Short mmCIF file of C-alpha atoms in Angstrom, two decimals:
data_model
loop_
_atom_site.label_atom_id
_atom_site.label_comp_id
_atom_site.label_asym_id
_atom_site.label_seq_id
_atom_site.Cartn_x
_atom_site.Cartn_y
_atom_site.Cartn_z
CA MET A 294 -13.45 35.67 -52.85
CA THR A 295 -13.02 38.17 -55.67
CA LEU A 296 -9.68 39.16 -56.54
CA SER A 297 -10.44 42.90 -57.68
CA SER A 298 -7.97 44.50 -56.05
CA LEU A 299 -4.51 44.73 -54.24
CA ASN A 300 -5.59 44.29 -50.97
CA SER A 301 -8.24 41.50 -51.87
CA LEU A 302 -4.61 39.53 -53.46
CA LEU A 303 -2.71 40.77 -50.47
CA LEU A 304 -5.18 38.69 -48.47
CA GLU A 305 -5.78 35.77 -50.73
CA GLN A 306 -1.93 35.87 -50.05
CA LEU A 307 -2.33 36.00 -46.33
CA ARG A 308 -4.98 33.09 -46.19
CA VAL A 309 -3.16 30.65 -47.96
CA LEU A 310 0.23 31.26 -46.10
CA TYR A 311 -1.45 30.88 -42.84
CA ALA A 312 -3.17 27.41 -44.19
CA ALA A 313 0.39 26.30 -45.32
CA GLU A 314 1.80 27.22 -41.62
CA SER A 315 -1.71 25.43 -40.12
CA GLN A 316 -0.79 22.42 -41.47
CA LEU A 317 2.94 22.16 -41.02
CA VAL A 318 1.40 22.50 -37.24
CA ARG A 319 -0.27 19.45 -37.46
CA GLY A 320 2.08 17.73 -39.93
CA ILE A 321 5.45 18.77 -38.02
CA PRO A 322 4.69 16.64 -35.44
CA LYS A 323 4.36 13.17 -37.11
CA LEU A 324 7.24 13.74 -39.19
CA ILE A 325 9.29 14.66 -35.73
CA GLU A 326 8.16 10.85 -34.49
CA GLY A 327 8.95 9.22 -38.51
CA VAL A 328 12.56 10.27 -38.38
CA SER A 329 15.63 8.50 -36.95
CA SER A 330 18.24 11.01 -36.93
CA SER A 331 18.24 13.14 -33.66
CA GLU A 332 19.51 16.26 -34.85
CA LEU A 333 16.86 16.45 -38.03
CA LYS A 334 14.17 16.02 -34.56
CA SER A 335 15.61 18.73 -33.25
CA LEU A 336 15.34 21.32 -36.43
CA LEU A 337 11.98 19.89 -36.90
CA ALA A 338 10.72 20.96 -33.25
CA GLN A 339 12.79 24.08 -33.81
CA HIS A 340 10.54 24.86 -36.99
CA LEU A 341 7.41 23.62 -35.27
CA ALA A 342 8.05 25.99 -32.55
CA GLU A 343 8.68 28.77 -35.47
CA THR A 344 5.81 27.86 -37.00
CA GLU A 345 3.38 28.27 -34.37
CA LYS A 346 5.00 32.20 -34.04
CA HIS A 347 4.43 32.42 -37.84
CA LEU A 348 0.51 31.46 -37.03
CA GLU A 349 0.44 34.03 -34.22
CA ARG A 350 2.14 36.64 -36.05
CA LEU A 351 -0.54 35.64 -39.50
CA ASP A 352 -3.14 35.91 -36.50
CA ALA A 353 -1.99 39.99 -36.42
CA ALA A 354 -1.91 40.61 -39.64
CA ALA A 355 -5.40 39.60 -39.79
CA THR A 356 -6.96 41.64 -36.80
CA HIS A 357 -4.60 44.59 -38.60
CA LEU A 358 -6.61 44.26 -41.51
CA HIS A 359 -10.15 43.05 -39.96
CA GLU A 360 -10.59 39.97 -41.39
CA LYS A 361 -10.06 36.17 -40.23
CA LEU A 362 -7.18 33.71 -41.85
CA ALA A 363 -8.72 30.83 -41.43
CA GLY A 364 -10.46 27.98 -43.25
CA GLU A 365 -8.38 27.35 -46.66
CA ARG A 366 -6.53 24.61 -47.67
CA CYS A 367 -3.03 24.86 -49.38
CA ARG A 368 -2.43 22.04 -51.81
CA PRO A 369 0.81 22.32 -53.03
CA VAL A 370 1.96 21.98 -48.81
CA GLU A 371 -0.63 19.64 -48.14
CA ALA A 372 1.03 17.75 -51.25
CA LEU A 373 4.47 17.94 -49.95
CA LEU A 374 3.80 17.14 -46.14
CA LYS A 375 2.07 13.73 -47.53
CA GLU A 376 5.08 12.74 -49.43
CA ALA A 377 7.52 13.28 -46.15
CA LEU A 378 5.33 11.26 -44.04
CA ASP A 379 4.46 8.91 -47.00
CA LEU A 380 8.53 8.76 -46.17
CA THR A 381 8.72 7.88 -42.60
CA GLU A 382 6.71 5.08 -43.55
CA ARG A 383 8.84 3.49 -45.66
CA ARG A 384 11.58 0.48 -45.18
CA GLY A 385 15.13 1.35 -45.93
CA ASP A 386 18.39 3.35 -44.68
CA ASP A 387 17.69 5.20 -42.35
CA ARG A 388 20.01 8.14 -43.82
CA VAL A 389 18.79 8.03 -46.85
CA LEU A 390 15.06 8.39 -45.74
CA ASP A 391 15.59 11.01 -43.38
CA ALA A 392 17.72 12.46 -46.19
CA GLY A 393 14.23 12.27 -48.14
CA VAL A 394 12.35 14.11 -45.75
CA ILE A 395 14.50 17.19 -45.44
CA ALA A 396 14.42 17.00 -49.42
CA THR A 397 10.78 17.80 -49.41
CA MET A 398 11.13 19.92 -46.31
CA ARG A 399 13.27 22.59 -48.53
CA MET A 400 10.24 22.04 -51.56
CA ILE A 401 8.07 23.30 -48.66
CA GLU A 402 10.22 25.82 -47.44
CA SER A 403 11.12 27.02 -51.24
CA PHE A 404 7.18 26.91 -51.66
CA GLU A 405 6.60 29.26 -48.70
CA LYS A 406 9.84 31.98 -48.76
CA THR A 407 8.47 32.55 -52.43
CA ALA A 408 4.68 32.58 -51.02
CA TYR A 409 6.20 35.41 -48.33
CA GLU A 410 8.20 36.94 -50.78
CA LEU A 411 5.08 37.58 -53.43
CA ALA A 412 3.02 38.82 -50.19
CA ARG A 413 5.87 41.19 -49.45
CA ASP A 414 5.68 42.36 -52.73
CA VAL A 415 2.11 43.39 -52.58
CA VAL A 416 2.39 45.08 -48.71
CA GLU A 417 5.34 47.44 -49.98
CA VAL A 418 2.80 48.42 -52.88
CA LEU A 419 0.30 48.76 -50.22
CA ASN A 420 2.27 50.22 -47.69
CA GLU A 421 1.33 48.23 -45.09
CA SER A 422 3.92 48.43 -42.71
CA GLU A 423 2.71 46.71 -39.97
CA ILE A 424 2.29 43.61 -42.39
CA LEU A 425 5.37 44.12 -43.78
CA LYS A 426 6.80 43.80 -40.42
CA ILE A 427 5.26 40.37 -40.07
CA VAL A 428 5.91 39.04 -43.25
CA ASP A 429 9.81 39.84 -43.15
CA ALA A 430 10.09 38.44 -39.83
CA ASN A 431 8.31 35.01 -41.15
CA LEU A 432 10.49 34.83 -44.41
CA LEU A 433 13.69 35.51 -42.39
CA ASP A 434 12.47 32.32 -40.09
CA GLU A 435 11.42 30.64 -43.25
CA ASN A 436 15.44 31.66 -44.78
CA ARG A 437 17.09 30.38 -41.54
CA CYS A 438 15.40 27.29 -41.81
CA GLU A 439 15.90 26.93 -45.10
CA GLN A 440 19.54 27.06 -44.38
CA SER A 441 19.65 24.76 -41.62
CA MET A 442 17.75 22.04 -43.42
CA THR A 443 20.59 22.53 -46.49
CA VAL A 444 23.50 22.13 -44.16
CA LEU A 445 21.94 19.37 -42.51
CA PHE A 446 20.92 17.65 -45.65
CA GLU A 447 23.81 17.91 -47.68
CA ASP A 448 26.14 16.43 -44.13
CA LEU A 449 23.70 13.14 -44.59
CA ILE A 450 24.23 12.35 -47.93
CA ASP A 451 28.27 13.10 -47.37
CA SER A 452 27.91 10.74 -45.15
CA ILE A 453 25.74 8.49 -46.96
CA HIS A 454 28.34 8.44 -50.01
CA GLU A 455 31.49 8.39 -47.40
CA GLY A 456 29.96 4.99 -46.21
CA ALA A 457 28.98 3.84 -49.44
CA ARG A 458 32.41 3.99 -50.49
CA ALA A 459 33.86 2.83 -47.34
CA HIS A 460 31.53 -0.52 -48.18
CA GLN A 461 32.86 -0.47 -51.98
CA PRO A 462 34.91 -3.65 -52.67
CA ARG A 463 38.69 -3.08 -53.93
CA GLY A 464 38.24 -2.65 -57.40
CA ALA A 465 34.97 -1.76 -57.76
CA MET A 466 35.15 2.03 -59.72
CA GLY A 467 32.93 4.59 -58.07
CA LEU A 468 30.47 6.56 -60.30
CA GLU A 469 33.55 9.57 -60.41
CA GLU A 470 36.05 7.59 -61.28
CA ALA A 471 33.96 5.77 -64.31
CA SER A 472 33.77 9.20 -65.11
CA GLY A 473 36.78 10.86 -64.94
CA GLY A 474 35.76 13.05 -61.57
#
């Protein structure tokens, strides 16, 4: 596709987003199976439902533009999703592995948020109010999801840290104590 106008740039951004959301719809169920935390499973299931809505909204945007969005790949999301799936197959402390999955999913959310924000900038300039509503709705969902993942990640790493401190032998100096923190 030739990028010669803001319309073609918008269409390219929407295709990237559609590809990313499509890949997540295929990948999130595998993540749900692979993680241990019931809270994380629930959060991923909620995100899957939202992601399916994102695809429906993006389809509506494509219809409005008389275009088709399917058929592309989003390499950054593809790579990050593979990393998250690889973590579910590794051995180790389930909480640490789940924290790794959340960290990787937060990277995906950051990518998606940025892509939606960029699409929003172009949509505003083009004054496409119907598409702006779609992009804003998806962006709002992405922001909420990232916030929920951040809270769960922080709770999980605090729990891991507290558990490690509880198992320290007496007299063992932790990193914070050694550094004066």
